[in-house]
mmCIF file of C-alpha atoms in Angstrom:
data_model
loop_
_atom_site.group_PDB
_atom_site.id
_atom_site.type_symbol
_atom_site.label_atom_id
_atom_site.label_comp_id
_atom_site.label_asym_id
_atom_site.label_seq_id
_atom_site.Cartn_x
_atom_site.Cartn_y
_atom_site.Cartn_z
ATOM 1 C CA UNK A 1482 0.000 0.000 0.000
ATOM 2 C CA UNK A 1483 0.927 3.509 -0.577
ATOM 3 C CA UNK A 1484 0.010 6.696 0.696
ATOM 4 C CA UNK A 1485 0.356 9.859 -0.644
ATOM 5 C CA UNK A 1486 -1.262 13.410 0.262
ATOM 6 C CA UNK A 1487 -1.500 17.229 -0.434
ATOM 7 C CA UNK A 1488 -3.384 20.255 1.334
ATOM 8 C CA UNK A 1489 -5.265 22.051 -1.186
ATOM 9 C CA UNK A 1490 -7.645 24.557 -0.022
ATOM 10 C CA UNK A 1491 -8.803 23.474 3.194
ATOM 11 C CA UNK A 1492 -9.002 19.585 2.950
ATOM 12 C CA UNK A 1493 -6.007 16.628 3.339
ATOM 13 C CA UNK A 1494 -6.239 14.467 0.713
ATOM 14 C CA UNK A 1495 -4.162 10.704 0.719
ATOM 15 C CA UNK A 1496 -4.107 8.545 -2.571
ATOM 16 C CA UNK A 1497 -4.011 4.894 -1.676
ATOM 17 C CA UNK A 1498 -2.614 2.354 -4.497
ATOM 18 C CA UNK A 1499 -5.629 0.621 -4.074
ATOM 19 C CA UNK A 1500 -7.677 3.398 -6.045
ATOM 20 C CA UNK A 1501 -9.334 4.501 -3.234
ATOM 21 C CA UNK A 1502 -9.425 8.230 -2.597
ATOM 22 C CA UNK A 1503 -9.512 9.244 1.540
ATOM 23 C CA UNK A 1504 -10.718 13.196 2.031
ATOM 24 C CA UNK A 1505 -10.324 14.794 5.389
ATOM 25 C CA UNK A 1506 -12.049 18.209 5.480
ATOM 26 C CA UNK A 1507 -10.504 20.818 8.281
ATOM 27 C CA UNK A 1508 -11.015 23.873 9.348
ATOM 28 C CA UNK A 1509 -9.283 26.380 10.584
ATOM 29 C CA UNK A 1510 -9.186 28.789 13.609
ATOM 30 C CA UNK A 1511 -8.972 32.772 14.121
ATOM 31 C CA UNK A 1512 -7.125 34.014 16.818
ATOM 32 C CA UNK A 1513 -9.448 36.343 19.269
ATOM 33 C CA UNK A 1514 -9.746 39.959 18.644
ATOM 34 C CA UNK A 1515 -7.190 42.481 21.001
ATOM 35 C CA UNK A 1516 -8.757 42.584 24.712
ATOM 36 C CA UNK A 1517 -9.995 46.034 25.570
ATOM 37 C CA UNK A 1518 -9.381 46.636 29.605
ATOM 38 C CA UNK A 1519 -12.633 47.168 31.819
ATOM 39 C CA UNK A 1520 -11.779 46.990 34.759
ATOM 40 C CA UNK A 1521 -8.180 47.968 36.114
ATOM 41 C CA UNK A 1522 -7.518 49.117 39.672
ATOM 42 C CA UNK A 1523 -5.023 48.583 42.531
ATOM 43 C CA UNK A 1524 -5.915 47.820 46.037
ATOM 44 C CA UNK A 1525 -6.158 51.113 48.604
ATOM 45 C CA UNK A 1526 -5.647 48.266 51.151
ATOM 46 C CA UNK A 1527 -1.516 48.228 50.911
ATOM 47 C CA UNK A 1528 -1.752 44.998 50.590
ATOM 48 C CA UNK A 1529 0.014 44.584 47.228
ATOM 49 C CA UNK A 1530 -3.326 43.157 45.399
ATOM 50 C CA UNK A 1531 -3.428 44.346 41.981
ATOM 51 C CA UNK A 1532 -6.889 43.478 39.818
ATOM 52 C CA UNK A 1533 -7.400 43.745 36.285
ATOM 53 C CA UNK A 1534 -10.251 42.720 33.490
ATOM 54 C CA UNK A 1535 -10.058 42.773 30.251
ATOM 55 C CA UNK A 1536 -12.643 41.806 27.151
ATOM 56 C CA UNK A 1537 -12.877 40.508 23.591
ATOM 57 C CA UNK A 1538 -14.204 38.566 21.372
ATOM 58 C CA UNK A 1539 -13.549 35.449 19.184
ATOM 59 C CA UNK A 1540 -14.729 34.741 15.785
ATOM 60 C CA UNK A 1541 -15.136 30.998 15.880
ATOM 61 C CA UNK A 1542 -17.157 31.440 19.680
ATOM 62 C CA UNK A 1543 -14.510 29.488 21.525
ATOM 63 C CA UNK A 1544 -13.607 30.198 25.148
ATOM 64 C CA UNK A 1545 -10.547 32.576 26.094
ATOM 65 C CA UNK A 1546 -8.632 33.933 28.816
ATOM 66 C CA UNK A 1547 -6.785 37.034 29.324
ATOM 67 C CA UNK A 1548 -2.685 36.960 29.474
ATOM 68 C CA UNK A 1549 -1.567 39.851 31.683
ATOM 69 C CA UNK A 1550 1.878 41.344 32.133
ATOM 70 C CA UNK A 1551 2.982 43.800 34.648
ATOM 71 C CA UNK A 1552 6.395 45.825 33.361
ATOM 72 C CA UNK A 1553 8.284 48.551 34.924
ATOM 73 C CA UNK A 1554 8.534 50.461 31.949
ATOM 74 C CA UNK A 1555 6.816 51.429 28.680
ATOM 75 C CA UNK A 1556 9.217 49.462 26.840
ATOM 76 C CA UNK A 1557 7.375 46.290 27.985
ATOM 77 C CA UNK A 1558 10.548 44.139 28.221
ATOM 78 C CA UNK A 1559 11.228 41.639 31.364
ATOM 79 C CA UNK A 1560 7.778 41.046 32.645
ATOM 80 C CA UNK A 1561 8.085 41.779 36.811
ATOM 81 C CA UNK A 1562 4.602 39.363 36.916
ATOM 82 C CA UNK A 1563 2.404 37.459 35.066
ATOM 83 C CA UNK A 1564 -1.423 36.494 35.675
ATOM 84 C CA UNK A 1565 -3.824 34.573 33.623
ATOM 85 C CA UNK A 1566 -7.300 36.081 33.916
ATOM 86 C CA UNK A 1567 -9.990 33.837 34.543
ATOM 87 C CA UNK A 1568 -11.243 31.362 31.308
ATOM 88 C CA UNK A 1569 -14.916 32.720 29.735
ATOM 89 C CA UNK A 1570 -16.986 32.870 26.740
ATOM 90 C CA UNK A 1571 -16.555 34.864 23.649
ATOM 91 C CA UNK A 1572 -17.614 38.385 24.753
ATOM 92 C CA UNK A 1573 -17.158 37.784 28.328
ATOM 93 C CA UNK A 1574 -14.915 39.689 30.762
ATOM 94 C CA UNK A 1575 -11.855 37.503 32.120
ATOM 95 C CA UNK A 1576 -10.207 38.687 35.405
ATOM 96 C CA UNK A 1577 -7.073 38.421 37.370
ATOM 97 C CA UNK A 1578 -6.178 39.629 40.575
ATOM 98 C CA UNK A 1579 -2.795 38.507 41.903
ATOM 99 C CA UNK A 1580 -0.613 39.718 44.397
ATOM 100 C CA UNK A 1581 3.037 41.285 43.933
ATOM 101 C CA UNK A 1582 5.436 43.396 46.213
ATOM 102 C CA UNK A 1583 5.604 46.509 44.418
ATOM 103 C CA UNK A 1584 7.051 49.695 45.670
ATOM 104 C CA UNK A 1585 5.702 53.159 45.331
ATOM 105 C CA UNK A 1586 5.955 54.058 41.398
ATOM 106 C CA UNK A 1587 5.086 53.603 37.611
ATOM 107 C CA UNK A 1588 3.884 50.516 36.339
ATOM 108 C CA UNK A 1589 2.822 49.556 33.054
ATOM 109 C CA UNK A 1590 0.399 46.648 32.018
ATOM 110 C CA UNK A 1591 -0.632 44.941 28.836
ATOM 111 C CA UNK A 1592 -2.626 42.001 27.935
ATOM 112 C CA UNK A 1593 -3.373 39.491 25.084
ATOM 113 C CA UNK A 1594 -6.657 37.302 24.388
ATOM 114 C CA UNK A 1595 -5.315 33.675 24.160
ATOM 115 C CA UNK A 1596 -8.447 30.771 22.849
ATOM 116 C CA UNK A 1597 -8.890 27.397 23.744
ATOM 117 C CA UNK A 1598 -7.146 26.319 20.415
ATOM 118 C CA UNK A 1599 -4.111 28.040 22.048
ATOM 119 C CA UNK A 1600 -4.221 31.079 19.206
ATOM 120 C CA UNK A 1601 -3.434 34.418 20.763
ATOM 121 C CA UNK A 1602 -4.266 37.765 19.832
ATOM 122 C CA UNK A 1603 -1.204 40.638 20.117
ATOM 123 C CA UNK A 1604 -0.799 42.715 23.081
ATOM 124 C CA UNK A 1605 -3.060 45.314 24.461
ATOM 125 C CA UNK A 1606 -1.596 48.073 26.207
ATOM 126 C CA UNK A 1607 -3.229 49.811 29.252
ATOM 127 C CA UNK A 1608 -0.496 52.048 29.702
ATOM 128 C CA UNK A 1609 0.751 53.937 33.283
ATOM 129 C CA UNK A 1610 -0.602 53.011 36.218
ATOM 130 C CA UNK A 1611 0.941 54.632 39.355
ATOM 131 C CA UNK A 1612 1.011 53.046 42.804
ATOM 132 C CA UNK A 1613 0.977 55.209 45.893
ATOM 133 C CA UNK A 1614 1.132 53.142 48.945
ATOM 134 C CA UNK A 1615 -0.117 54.312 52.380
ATOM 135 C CA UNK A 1616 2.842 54.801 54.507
ATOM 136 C CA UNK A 1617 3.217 52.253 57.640
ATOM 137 C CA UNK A 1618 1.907 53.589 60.979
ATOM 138 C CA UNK A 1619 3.745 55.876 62.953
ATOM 139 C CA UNK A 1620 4.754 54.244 66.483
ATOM 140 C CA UNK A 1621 5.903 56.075 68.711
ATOM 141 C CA UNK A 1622 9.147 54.866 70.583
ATOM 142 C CA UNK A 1623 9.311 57.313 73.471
ATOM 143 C CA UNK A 1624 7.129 60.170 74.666
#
C-alpha cells in the first residue's frame, strides 16, 4: 500500500494504491480579537493586590482567557509578573487579581486574548498606572 497526500484549499487528501481516494475536510481557527481593559484598579488596602479585566471577542465562539503582564517600563521588556485572567466565553470579561510586592511608582500593564485552540491575539496596552502606597503607621518609641 501507498500513501500519498496534499493540502489544497482546506481539505487533506491521501491517494491509496488501491484506487481509493480518503478526504479529510478541516477547518481552521482565528485568533481572538485584542482585549480592551474594563476593569483595572489597585488595592487602597496596601496589601500589594493588583486586579485587572479585560474583554474581547472570538470569531469561531470558543472560550478565552486574558494573558496579563505587569512591566516597569513602557518598553514592555522583562515582565516583573504574570497572571492569567480567569477562562470565559466569547464576549465575556476575564479577570485576574494577583498579588506582587511593588514599591511606590510607575507601572505599566498589557494584555493578550489567548483561545482554547491556544491562538493568541497581540498585546493590548493599558499604559501607566501609578502606585501610591499608604505609609506604615507611625509608632511612637518614646514620649
Amino acid at each position: 500500500m501507498h500513501i500519498s497526500g496534499g493540502q489544497p484549499s482546506g481539505q487533506n487528501y491521501a491517494y491509496i494504491s488501491t484506487g481509493i481516494q480518503l478526504v479529510v475536510t478541516y477547518s481552521t481557527n482565528t485568533a481572538p480579537n485584542a482585549p480592551s481593559f474594563s476593569s483595572p484598579s489597585v488595592s487602597s488596602n496596601n496589601n500589594d493586590t493588583v486586579s485587572f479585566s479585560a474583554s474581547t471577542t472570538d470569531a469561531d465562539a470558543n472560550t478565552w482567557y486574558a494573558s496579563f503582564e505587569l512591566h516597569s517600563s513602557a518598553a514592555y521588556s522583562g515582565a516583573l509578573a504574570t497572571a492569567t485572567g480567569s477562562t470565559v466565553s466569547s464576549g465575556s470579561t476575564s479577570t485576574t487579581t494577583w498579588n506582587v510586592s511593588l514599591t511606590r511608582g510607575t507601572y505599566y500593564v498589557r494584555a493578550k486574548a489567548v483561545d482554547s485552540v491556544g491562538d493568541s491575539s497581540g498585546y493590548t496596552n493599558l499604559g501607566a498606572i501609578y502606585l501610591n502606597r499608604k505609609p506604615n503607621t507611625p509608632t511612637m518609641s518614646s514620649p
